[in-house]
């Protein structure tokens, strides 16, 4: 993967004097190569993580077609490169290498903005048309790769990460009342398209646009649409099997070392199993990577959401695959310390130790491979989360992973809640998403609700996890691919009836049945367990101690938005089963989140407006 950034001013007068600063702050995403294109009206910045066609994939890349010159900066991977290249060759295009960057660039030259319909992959890119003095930009259908932007004083700034926007901007970072509500009521999620910092936006998934002298124009080119499903269960399972295995196989293409995440759960085990078989056909051995926490077996306590420890299942999968296994253990002190590095990686407060553990995990993985495959998004697409299956949660009004608006709102200072009502702020977003859900007529109440649940998860919870995976991995220059995010899988599964997905009354029952000969029985039908987190009491003690110190510091910036008395109440509070966000953020993570908020306000020198 890579980092992209740029500045567009169609009227001219660009100096490019901040281009190197932007490049420097994005270097971790692309440590191998870098480049800058500069003209009077455009600056295009790139830092590259070399994965495919190291020599011929350098960027910014240019091409000539039809008397015009185009320049691209691109972050991502196409998984149907060969098919698109063949179509372009048939139309007279010539290629000097085999990089997907060159294919994307030529596809735009030939098809214009319609090129996005040709692509299967994860990407964010921008292409400058020198003759028209116009920028085209696009983001993949699912939203795996990021693209932030702002329009400021007649110029368009864009970057893979918010820090790139801030480095190019002429203003101090600002946070208004809406931003405060995002941090305290929605965080670590974000409203789709919103960058939290005042004036910073994010191009939504499946969107593209132009910027020129006429301003900014955006277009949504894909969305989940409900269609009549005519296949039997057996046909559906076979279809799912093809889509999943095809997606995984396509994502194993790499000119650098590749491995997989392996937790012992269904999703990562399936990806590892398919990948292992493909690599064995090529005479190679798959490398797998597992995270654990020191003394976790000693302190692990089973819950409704996390019924069993992963360690015993990982060993069984390693034996089954015959892979080269790497177990990476994280200790509590480094987990606490990395909370703040994770903020710098995300440019925002995040999922506390769920973020910091992944950051540390990816740092170690990068010592062995440059590309890794991970199991994100299967739960959203196949209906694996508890809130899909528990009627008491499923039928509740509001985001199922964040039924805590009143609790969250109680932490916010009254000068902000007097401007924006917390309950109304969250409820409006929930209602808008539910109302936008595509549904066929005459669905049963259950089927109708399940469509809404998928849509809610697709636009909200899934995006938070994709943010996390991208920022924590790319901070160490590790490219993580997510095969279940293939848009073909999401599109197909959206119309599959819930009774199929709920086969044998198991979470992701359809996926299990479709892929049953890829896993041993005890892994195939293992009850879902979420991403592992530390259960060590030392973690709660450490973050509580830091919060205690913070409460005594009256000058800490967090007290501009958070009630100090309310935060102090967490110091001696029991581990609240009411989660802050999802089942992984209870009291220890709520405390850690507040620590991250304070660090973020301080480190980014944010001014409240």
Coordinates of N, CA, C and O in Angstrom, one line a residue, residues 32-179:
X32 N 9.2 2.8 1.2 CA 10.1 2.3 0.2 C 10.5 3.2 -0.9 O 11.7 3.3 -1.3
X33 N 9.6 4.0 -1.4 CA 9.8 5.0 -2.5 C 9.0 6.2 -2.2 O 8.0 6.2 -1.5
X34 N 9.3 7.3 -2.9 CA 8.5 8.5 -2.8 C 8.6 9.3 -4.0 O 9.6 9.2 -4.8
X35 N 7.7 10.2 -4.3 CA 7.7 11.1 -5.4 C 6.8 12.2 -5.3 O 5.8 12.2 -4.6
X36 N 7.0 13.3 -6.1 CA 6.2 14.5 -6.1 C 6.0 15.0 -7.5 O 7.0 15.1 -8.3
X37 N 4.8 15.3 -7.9 CA 4.5 15.9 -9.2 C 4.1 17.4 -8.8 O 3.3 17.6 -7.9
X38 N 4.7 18.4 -9.6 CA 4.4 19.7 -9.3 C 4.2 20.5 -10.6 O 5.0 20.4 -11.5
X39 N 3.0 21.2 -10.6 CA 2.8 22.2 -11.7 C 2.2 23.4 -11.1 O 2.0 23.5 -9.8
X40 N 1.8 24.4 -11.9 CA 1.3 25.6 -11.4 C 0.0 25.4 -10.7 O -0.4 26.2 -9.8
X41 N -0.8 24.4 -11.1 CA -2.1 24.2 -10.5 C -2.3 22.9 -9.7 O -3.4 22.7 -9.1
X42 N -1.3 22.1 -9.6 CA -1.4 20.8 -8.9 C -0.1 20.3 -8.3 O 0.9 20.5 -8.9
X43 N -0.2 19.8 -7.1 CA 0.8 19.1 -6.4 C 0.3 17.7 -6.1 O -0.8 17.5 -5.5
X44 N 1.0 16.6 -6.5 CA 0.6 15.3 -6.2 C 1.8 14.6 -5.5 O 2.9 14.5 -6.0
X45 N 1.5 14.1 -4.3 CA 2.5 13.5 -3.4 C 2.2 12.0 -3.2 O 1.1 11.6 -3.1
X46 N 3.3 11.3 -3.2 CA 3.2 9.8 -3.0 C 4.3 9.3 -2.2 O 5.5 9.7 -2.3
X47 N 4.0 8.4 -1.3 CA 5.0 7.5 -0.6 C 4.6 6.1 -0.8 O 3.4 5.8 -0.6
X48 N 5.5 5.2 -1.1 CA 5.1 3.9 -1.6 C 5.7 2.8 -0.8 O 6.8 2.7 -0.4
X49 N 4.8 1.8 -0.5 CA 5.1 0.5 0.0 C 5.1 -0.4 -1.1 O 4.1 -0.7 -1.7
X50 N 6.3 -0.9 -1.5 CA 6.4 -1.7 -2.7 C 5.9 -3.2 -2.5 O 6.4 -3.9 -1.6
X51 N 4.9 -3.6 -3.3 CA 4.3 -4.9 -3.2 C 4.3 -5.6 -4.5 O 4.7 -6.8 -4.6
X52 N 3.9 -4.9 -5.6 CA 3.9 -5.5 -6.9 C 4.7 -4.6 -7.9 O 4.5 -3.4 -7.9
X53 N 5.5 -5.2 -8.8 CA 6.3 -4.5 -9.8 C 7.0 -3.3 -9.2 O 6.7 -2.1 -9.4
X54 N 8.0 -3.6 -8.4 CA 8.7 -2.6 -7.6 C 9.3 -1.5 -8.5 O 9.2 -0.3 -8.2
X55 N 9.9 -1.9 -9.6 CA 10.6 -0.9 -10.4 C 9.6 -0.1 -11.3 O 9.8 1.1 -11.4
X56 N 8.7 -0.7 -11.9 CA 7.8 0.0 -12.9 C 6.5 0.6 -12.2 O 5.7 1.2 -13.0
X57 N 6.4 0.4 -10.9 CA 5.2 1.0 -10.3 C 5.4 2.3 -9.6 O 4.6 2.7 -8.8
X58 N 6.5 2.9 -9.9 CA 6.8 4.2 -9.2 C 5.8 5.3 -9.5 O 5.2 5.3 -10.5
X59 N 5.5 6.1 -8.4 CA 4.5 7.2 -8.5 C 5.1 8.5 -8.0 O 6.1 8.5 -7.2
X60 N 4.5 9.6 -8.4 CA 3.4 9.7 -9.3 C 3.7 9.2 -10.7 O 4.8 9.3 -11.2
X61 N 2.7 8.5 -11.3 CA 2.9 7.9 -12.7 C 2.0 8.7 -13.7 O 1.0 9.2 -13.4
X62 N 2.6 8.8 -14.9 CA 1.8 9.5 -15.9 C 1.6 8.7 -17.2 O 2.3 7.7 -17.4
X63 N 0.7 9.1 -18.0 CA 0.5 8.4 -19.3 C -0.1 9.4 -20.2 O -0.8 10.4 -19.8
X64 N 0.1 9.2 -21.5 CA -0.5 10.0 -22.6 C -1.6 9.2 -23.3 O -1.3 8.0 -23.6
X65 N -2.7 9.8 -23.5 CA -3.8 9.1 -24.3 C -4.7 10.2 -24.9 O -5.2 11.1 -24.2
X66 N -4.9 10.0 -26.2 CA -5.8 11.0 -26.9 C -5.4 12.4 -26.8 O -6.2 13.3 -26.8
X67 N -4.1 12.6 -26.9 CA -3.6 14.0 -26.8 C -3.6 14.6 -25.5 O -3.4 15.8 -25.3
X68 N -3.9 13.9 -24.4 CA -3.9 14.4 -23.0 C -2.9 13.7 -22.2 O -2.6 12.5 -22.4
X69 N -2.5 14.3 -21.1 CA -1.6 13.7 -20.2 C -2.3 13.6 -18.8 O -2.8 14.6 -18.3
X70 N -2.1 12.5 -18.2 CA -2.8 12.2 -16.9 C -1.7 11.8 -15.9 O -0.8 11.0 -16.3
X71 N -1.8 12.2 -14.7 CA -0.9 11.9 -13.6 C -1.7 11.3 -12.4 O -2.7 11.8 -12.0
X72 N -1.3 10.1 -11.9 CA -2.0 9.4 -10.8 C -1.1 9.3 -9.6 O 0.1 9.1 -9.7
X73 N -1.8 9.4 -8.4 CA -1.3 8.9 -7.2 C -2.3 7.9 -6.7 O -3.5 8.2 -6.6
X74 N -1.9 6.7 -6.3 CA -2.8 5.6 -6.0 C -2.3 4.8 -4.8 O -1.2 4.6 -4.6
X75 N -3.3 4.5 -4.0 CA -3.1 3.7 -2.8 C -4.1 2.5 -2.8 O -5.3 2.7 -2.8
X76 N -3.6 1.3 -3.0 CA -4.5 0.1 -3.0 C -4.0 -1.0 -3.8 O -2.8 -1.1 -4.1
X77 N -4.9 -2.0 -4.0 CA -4.6 -3.2 -4.8 C -5.8 -3.5 -5.6 O -6.9 -3.5 -5.1
X78 N -5.6 -3.8 -6.9 CA -6.7 -4.3 -7.7 C -6.5 -5.8 -7.7 O -5.4 -6.4 -7.9
X79 N -7.6 -6.5 -7.6 CA -7.6 -8.0 -7.6 C -8.1 -8.6 -8.9 O -8.1 -9.8 -9.1
X80 N -8.5 -7.7 -9.9 CA -8.8 -8.1 -11.2 C -7.9 -7.4 -12.2 O -8.4 -7.1 -13.3
X81 N -6.7 -7.2 -11.9 CA -5.8 -6.4 -12.8 C -5.7 -7.1 -14.1 O -5.7 -6.4 -15.2
X82 N -5.5 -8.4 -14.2 CA -5.3 -9.0 -15.5 C -6.5 -8.8 -16.4 O -6.3 -8.6 -17.6
X83 N -7.7 -9.0 -15.9 CA -8.9 -8.8 -16.7 C -9.0 -7.4 -17.3 O -9.3 -7.2 -18.5
X84 N -8.8 -6.4 -16.4 CA -8.9 -5.0 -16.9 C -7.8 -4.7 -17.9 O -8.0 -4.0 -18.9
X85 N -6.5 -5.2 -17.6 CA -5.4 -4.9 -18.5 C -5.7 -5.5 -19.9 O -5.5 -4.9 -20.9
X86 N -6.2 -6.8 -19.9 CA -6.6 -7.4 -21.2 C -7.6 -6.6 -22.0 O -7.4 -6.4 -23.2
X87 N -8.6 -6.0 -21.3 CA -9.5 -5.2 -22.0 C -8.9 -3.9 -22.6 O -9.2 -3.4 -23.7
X88 N -8.0 -3.3 -21.8 CA -7.3 -2.1 -22.2 C -6.4 -2.4 -23.4 O -6.2 -1.6 -24.4
X89 N -5.7 -3.5 -23.4 CA -4.8 -3.9 -24.5 C -5.6 -4.0 -25.8 O -5.2 -3.6 -26.8
X90 N -6.8 -4.6 -25.6 CA -7.6 -4.8 -26.8 C -8.1 -3.4 -27.4 O -8.4 -3.4 -28.6
X91 N -8.0 -2.4 -26.5 CA -8.3 -1.0 -27.0 C -7.1 -0.2 -27.4 O -7.2 1.0 -27.6
X92 N -6.0 -0.9 -27.5 CA -4.8 -0.3 -28.0 C -3.8 0.3 -27.0 O -2.8 0.9 -27.3
X93 N -4.0 0.0 -25.7 CA -3.1 0.5 -24.7 C -1.9 -0.4 -24.6 O -1.9 -1.6 -24.8
X94 N -0.7 0.2 -24.3 CA 0.5 -0.5 -24.1 C 1.0 -0.3 -22.7 O 0.8 0.8 -22.1
X95 N 1.6 -1.3 -22.1 CA 2.0 -1.3 -20.7 C 3.5 -1.6 -20.6 O 4.1 -2.4 -21.3
X96 N 4.2 -0.8 -19.8 CA 5.6 -1.0 -19.6 C 5.9 -1.9 -18.4 O 7.1 -2.3 -18.2
X97 N 4.9 -2.2 -17.6 CA 5.1 -3.0 -16.4 C 3.9 -3.8 -16.1 O 3.0 -3.9 -16.9
X98 N 3.8 -4.4 -14.9 CA 2.6 -5.2 -14.5 C 1.9 -4.7 -13.3 O 1.2 -5.4 -12.6
X99 N 2.2 -3.4 -12.9 CA 1.6 -2.9 -11.7 C 0.1 -2.6 -11.9 O -0.3 -2.2 -13.0
X100 N -0.7 -2.6 -10.9 CA -2.1 -2.3 -11.0 C -2.3 -0.7 -11.1 O -3.3 -0.3 -11.6
X101 N -1.3 0.0 -10.6 CA -1.3 1.5 -10.8 C -1.4 1.9 -12.3 O -2.2 2.7 -12.6
X102 N -0.6 1.2 -13.1 CA -0.6 1.5 -14.5 C -2.0 1.1 -15.1 O -2.5 1.8 -16.1
X103 N -2.6 0.1 -14.6 CA -3.9 -0.3 -15.2 C -5.0 0.7 -14.8 O -5.8 1.1 -15.6
X104 N -5.0 1.1 -13.5 CA -6.0 2.1 -13.1 C -5.8 3.4 -13.9 O -6.8 4.0 -14.3
X105 N -4.6 3.9 -14.1 CA -4.3 5.1 -14.8 C -4.8 5.0 -16.3 O -5.5 5.9 -16.8
X106 N -4.5 3.9 -16.9 CA -5.0 3.7 -18.3 C -6.5 3.5 -18.4 O -7.1 3.9 -19.4
X107 N -7.0 2.9 -17.4 CA -8.5 2.7 -17.4 C -9.2 4.0 -17.3 O -10.2 4.2 -18.0
X108 N -8.7 5.0 -16.5 CA -9.3 6.3 -16.5 C -9.1 7.0 -17.8 O -10.0 7.7 -18.3
X109 N -7.9 6.9 -18.4 CA -7.7 7.5 -19.7 C -8.6 7.1 -20.8 O -9.1 7.8 -21.6
X110 N -9.0 5.8 -20.7 CA -9.9 5.2 -21.8 C -11.3 5.4 -21.4 O -12.2 5.8 -22.2
X111 N -11.7 5.1 -20.2 CA -13.1 5.0 -19.8 C -13.6 6.3 -19.0 O -14.8 6.4 -18.7
X112 N -12.7 7.2 -18.6 CA -13.1 8.3 -17.8 C -13.6 7.8 -16.4 O -13.1 6.8 -15.9
X113 N -14.5 8.6 -15.9 CA -15.0 8.3 -14.5 C -15.7 6.9 -14.4 O -15.8 6.3 -13.3
X114 N -16.1 6.4 -15.6 CA -16.7 5.0 -15.6 C -15.8 3.9 -15.2 O -16.2 2.8 -15.0
X115 N -14.5 4.2 -15.2 CA -13.5 3.2 -14.8 C -13.8 2.5 -13.5 O -13.4 1.4 -13.3
X116 N -14.4 3.2 -12.6 CA -14.6 2.7 -11.2 C -15.4 1.4 -11.3 O -15.3 0.5 -10.4
X117 N -16.3 1.3 -12.3 CA -17.2 0.1 -12.4 C -16.4 -1.1 -12.8 O -16.9 -2.2 -12.7
X118 N -15.2 -0.9 -13.3 CA -14.3 -2.0 -13.8 C -13.5 -2.7 -12.7 O -13.0 -3.8 -12.9
X119 N -13.4 -2.0 -11.6 CA -12.4 -2.4 -10.6 C -13.0 -3.3 -9.5 O -14.0 -3.0 -8.9
X120 N -12.2 -4.4 -9.1 CA -12.5 -5.1 -7.9 C -11.2 -5.0 -7.1 O -10.2 -5.6 -7.5
X121 N -11.3 -4.3 -6.0 CA -10.1 -4.1 -5.2 C -10.3 -3.2 -4.1 O -11.5 -2.8 -3.8
X122 N -9.3 -2.8 -3.4 CA -9.3 -1.8 -2.3 C -8.4 -0.7 -2.8 O -7.3 -0.8 -3.1
X123 N -9.0 0.6 -2.8 CA -8.2 1.6 -3.4 C -8.7 3.0 -3.0 O -9.9 3.2 -2.6
X124 N -7.8 4.0 -3.1 CA -8.2 5.4 -3.1 C -7.1 6.0 -4.0 O -5.9 5.8 -3.9
X125 N -7.6 6.8 -5.0 CA -6.6 7.3 -5.9 C -7.1 8.7 -6.4 O -8.3 9.0 -6.3
X126 N -6.2 9.5 -7.0 CA -6.5 10.7 -7.6 C -5.7 10.9 -8.9 O -4.6 10.5 -9.0
X127 N -6.4 11.4 -9.9 CA -5.8 11.5 -11.3 C -6.0 12.9 -11.7 O -7.1 13.5 -11.8
X128 N -4.9 13.6 -12.1 CA -4.9 15.0 -12.6 C -4.8 15.0 -14.1 O -4.0 14.4 -14.7
X129 N -5.8 15.7 -14.7 CA -5.9 15.9 -16.1 C -5.2 17.3 -16.4 O -5.8 18.3 -16.1
X130 N -4.0 17.2 -17.0 CA -3.3 18.5 -17.2 C -4.0 19.4 -18.1 O -4.0 20.6 -17.9
X131 N -4.6 18.9 -19.2 CA -5.2 19.8 -20.2 C -6.5 20.5 -19.6 O -6.7 21.7 -19.8
X132 N -7.3 19.7 -18.9 CA -8.6 20.2 -18.4 C -8.4 20.9 -17.0 O -9.3 21.5 -16.5
X133 N -7.2 20.7 -16.5 CA -6.9 21.3 -15.1 C -8.0 20.8 -14.1 O -8.6 21.6 -13.4
X134 N -8.2 19.5 -14.1 CA -9.2 18.9 -13.3 C -8.7 17.6 -12.7 O -8.0 16.8 -13.2
X135 N -9.1 17.4 -11.4 CA -8.8 16.3 -10.6 C -10.0 15.3 -10.6 O -11.1 15.7 -10.2
X136 N -9.7 14.0 -10.8 CA -10.7 13.0 -10.6 C -10.2 12.1 -9.4 O -9.0 11.9 -9.3
X137 N -11.0 11.7 -8.5 CA -10.6 10.9 -7.4 C -11.7 9.9 -7.1 O -12.9 10.1 -7.4
X138 N -11.3 8.8 -6.4 CA -12.3 7.7 -6.2 C -11.8 6.9 -5.0 O -10.6 6.8 -4.7
X139 N -12.8 6.2 -4.4 CA -12.6 5.3 -3.3 C -13.3 4.0 -3.5 O -14.4 4.0 -4.2
X140 N -12.7 2.9 -3.0 CA -13.3 1.6 -3.3 C -14.7 1.4 -2.7 O -15.1 2.2 -1.8
X141 N -15.5 0.4 -3.2 CA -16.9 0.3 -2.8 C -17.1 0.1 -1.3 O -18.0 0.6 -0.8
X142 N -16.2 -0.7 -0.7 CA -16.4 -1.0 0.7 C -15.8 0.1 1.6 O -16.3 0.3 2.8
X143 N -14.8 0.8 1.2 CA -14.2 1.8 2.0 C -13.0 1.3 2.8 O -12.7 1.8 3.9
X144 N -12.2 0.4 2.2 CA -11.1 -0.2 2.9 C -9.9 0.8 2.9 O -9.2 0.9 4.0
X145 N -9.7 1.5 1.9 CA -8.7 2.5 1.8 C -9.2 3.9 2.0 O -10.3 4.3 1.5
X146 N -8.5 4.8 2.8 CA -9.0 6.1 3.2 C -8.7 7.2 2.2 O -7.7 7.1 1.4
X147 N -9.6 8.2 2.2 CA -9.3 9.4 1.4 C -10.0 10.6 2.1 O -11.2 10.7 2.1
X148 N -9.2 11.5 2.7 CA -9.7 12.6 3.4 C -9.4 13.9 2.5 O -8.5 13.9 1.7
X149 N -10.3 14.9 2.7 CA -10.1 16.1 1.9 C -10.7 17.3 2.7 O -11.4 17.2 3.6
X150 N -10.3 18.5 2.2 CA -10.9 19.7 2.6 C -10.8 20.7 1.5 O -9.9 20.7 0.6
X151 N -11.7 21.6 1.4 CA -11.7 22.7 0.5 C -11.4 24.0 1.3 O -12.2 24.4 2.2
X152 N -10.3 24.7 0.9 CA -9.8 25.8 1.8 C -9.3 26.9 0.9 O -8.3 26.6 0.1
X153 N -9.9 28.0 0.9 CA -9.4 29.2 0.1 C -9.3 28.9 -1.4 O -8.3 29.2 -2.0
X154 N -10.3 28.2 -1.9 CA -10.3 27.9 -3.3 C -9.4 26.8 -3.8 O -9.2 26.6 -5.0
X155 N -8.8 26.1 -2.8 CA -8.0 24.9 -3.2 C -8.5 23.6 -2.5 O -9.2 23.7 -1.5
X156 N -8.2 22.5 -3.1 CA -8.6 21.2 -2.7 C -7.4 20.5 -2.2 O -6.5 20.2 -2.9
X157 N -7.5 20.1 -0.9 CA -6.4 19.3 -0.3 C -6.9 17.9 0.0 O -8.0 17.8 0.4
X158 N -6.1 16.9 -0.3 CA -6.5 15.5 0.0 C -5.3 14.8 0.5 O -4.2 15.1 0.2
X159 N -5.6 13.7 1.2 CA -4.6 12.8 1.8 C -5.1 11.5 2.3 O -6.3 11.4 2.6
X160 N -4.3 10.5 2.4 CA -4.7 9.2 2.9 C -5.0 9.3 4.4 O -5.8 8.5 4.9
X161 N -4.4 10.2 5.1 CA -4.6 10.3 6.5 C -4.8 11.8 6.8 O -4.3 12.7 6.1
X162 N -5.5 12.1 7.9 CA -5.8 13.4 8.3 C -4.5 14.2 8.6 O -4.5 15.4 8.3
X163 N -3.5 13.6 9.1 CA -2.2 14.3 9.3 C -1.7 14.9 8.1 O -1.0 15.9 8.1
X164 N -2.0 14.3 6.9 CA -1.5 14.9 5.6 C -2.2 16.2 5.3 O -1.6 17.1 4.8
X165 N -3.5 16.2 5.6 CA -4.3 17.5 5.5 C -3.8 18.5 6.4 O -3.6 19.7 6.0
X166 N -3.6 18.2 7.6 CA -3.1 19.1 8.6 C -1.7 19.7 8.3 O -1.5 20.9 8.5
X167 N -0.9 18.9 7.7 CA 0.5 19.3 7.3 C 0.4 20.3 6.2 O 1.3 21.2 6.0
X168 N -0.6 20.2 5.3 CA -0.7 21.1 4.1 C -1.5 22.3 4.4 O -1.5 23.3 3.7
X169 N -2.3 22.3 5.5 CA -3.2 23.4 5.8 C -2.5 24.6 6.4 O -1.4 24.4 7.0
X170 N -3.1 25.7 6.3 CA -2.5 26.9 6.8 C -3.1 27.3 8.2 O -2.8 28.3 8.7
X171 N -4.0 26.4 8.7 CA -4.8 26.8 9.9 C -4.4 25.8 11.0 O -4.1 24.6 10.8
X172 N -4.6 26.3 12.3 CA -4.5 25.4 13.4 C -5.7 24.5 13.4 O -6.8 24.8 13.1
X173 N -5.5 23.2 13.8 CA -6.6 22.2 13.9 C -7.7 22.7 14.8 O -7.3 23.2 15.9
X174 N -8.9 22.6 14.4 CA -10.0 23.1 15.3 C -11.1 22.0 15.5 O -11.2 21.1 14.7
X175 N -11.8 22.1 16.6 CA -12.8 21.2 17.0 C -14.0 22.0 17.4 O -13.9 22.8 18.3
X176 N -15.2 21.8 16.8 CA -16.4 22.6 17.1 C -17.3 21.6 17.9 O -17.0 20.5 18.2
X177 N -18.5 22.1 18.2 CA -19.5 21.4 19.1 C -19.8 20.0 18.4 O -20.0 19.0 19.1
X178 N -20.0 20.0 17.1 CA -20.3 18.8 16.4 C -19.1 17.8 16.5 O -19.4 16.6 16.8
X179 N -17.9 18.3 16.5 CA -16.8 17.4 16.6 C -16.7 16.8 18.0 O -16.4 15.6 18.2

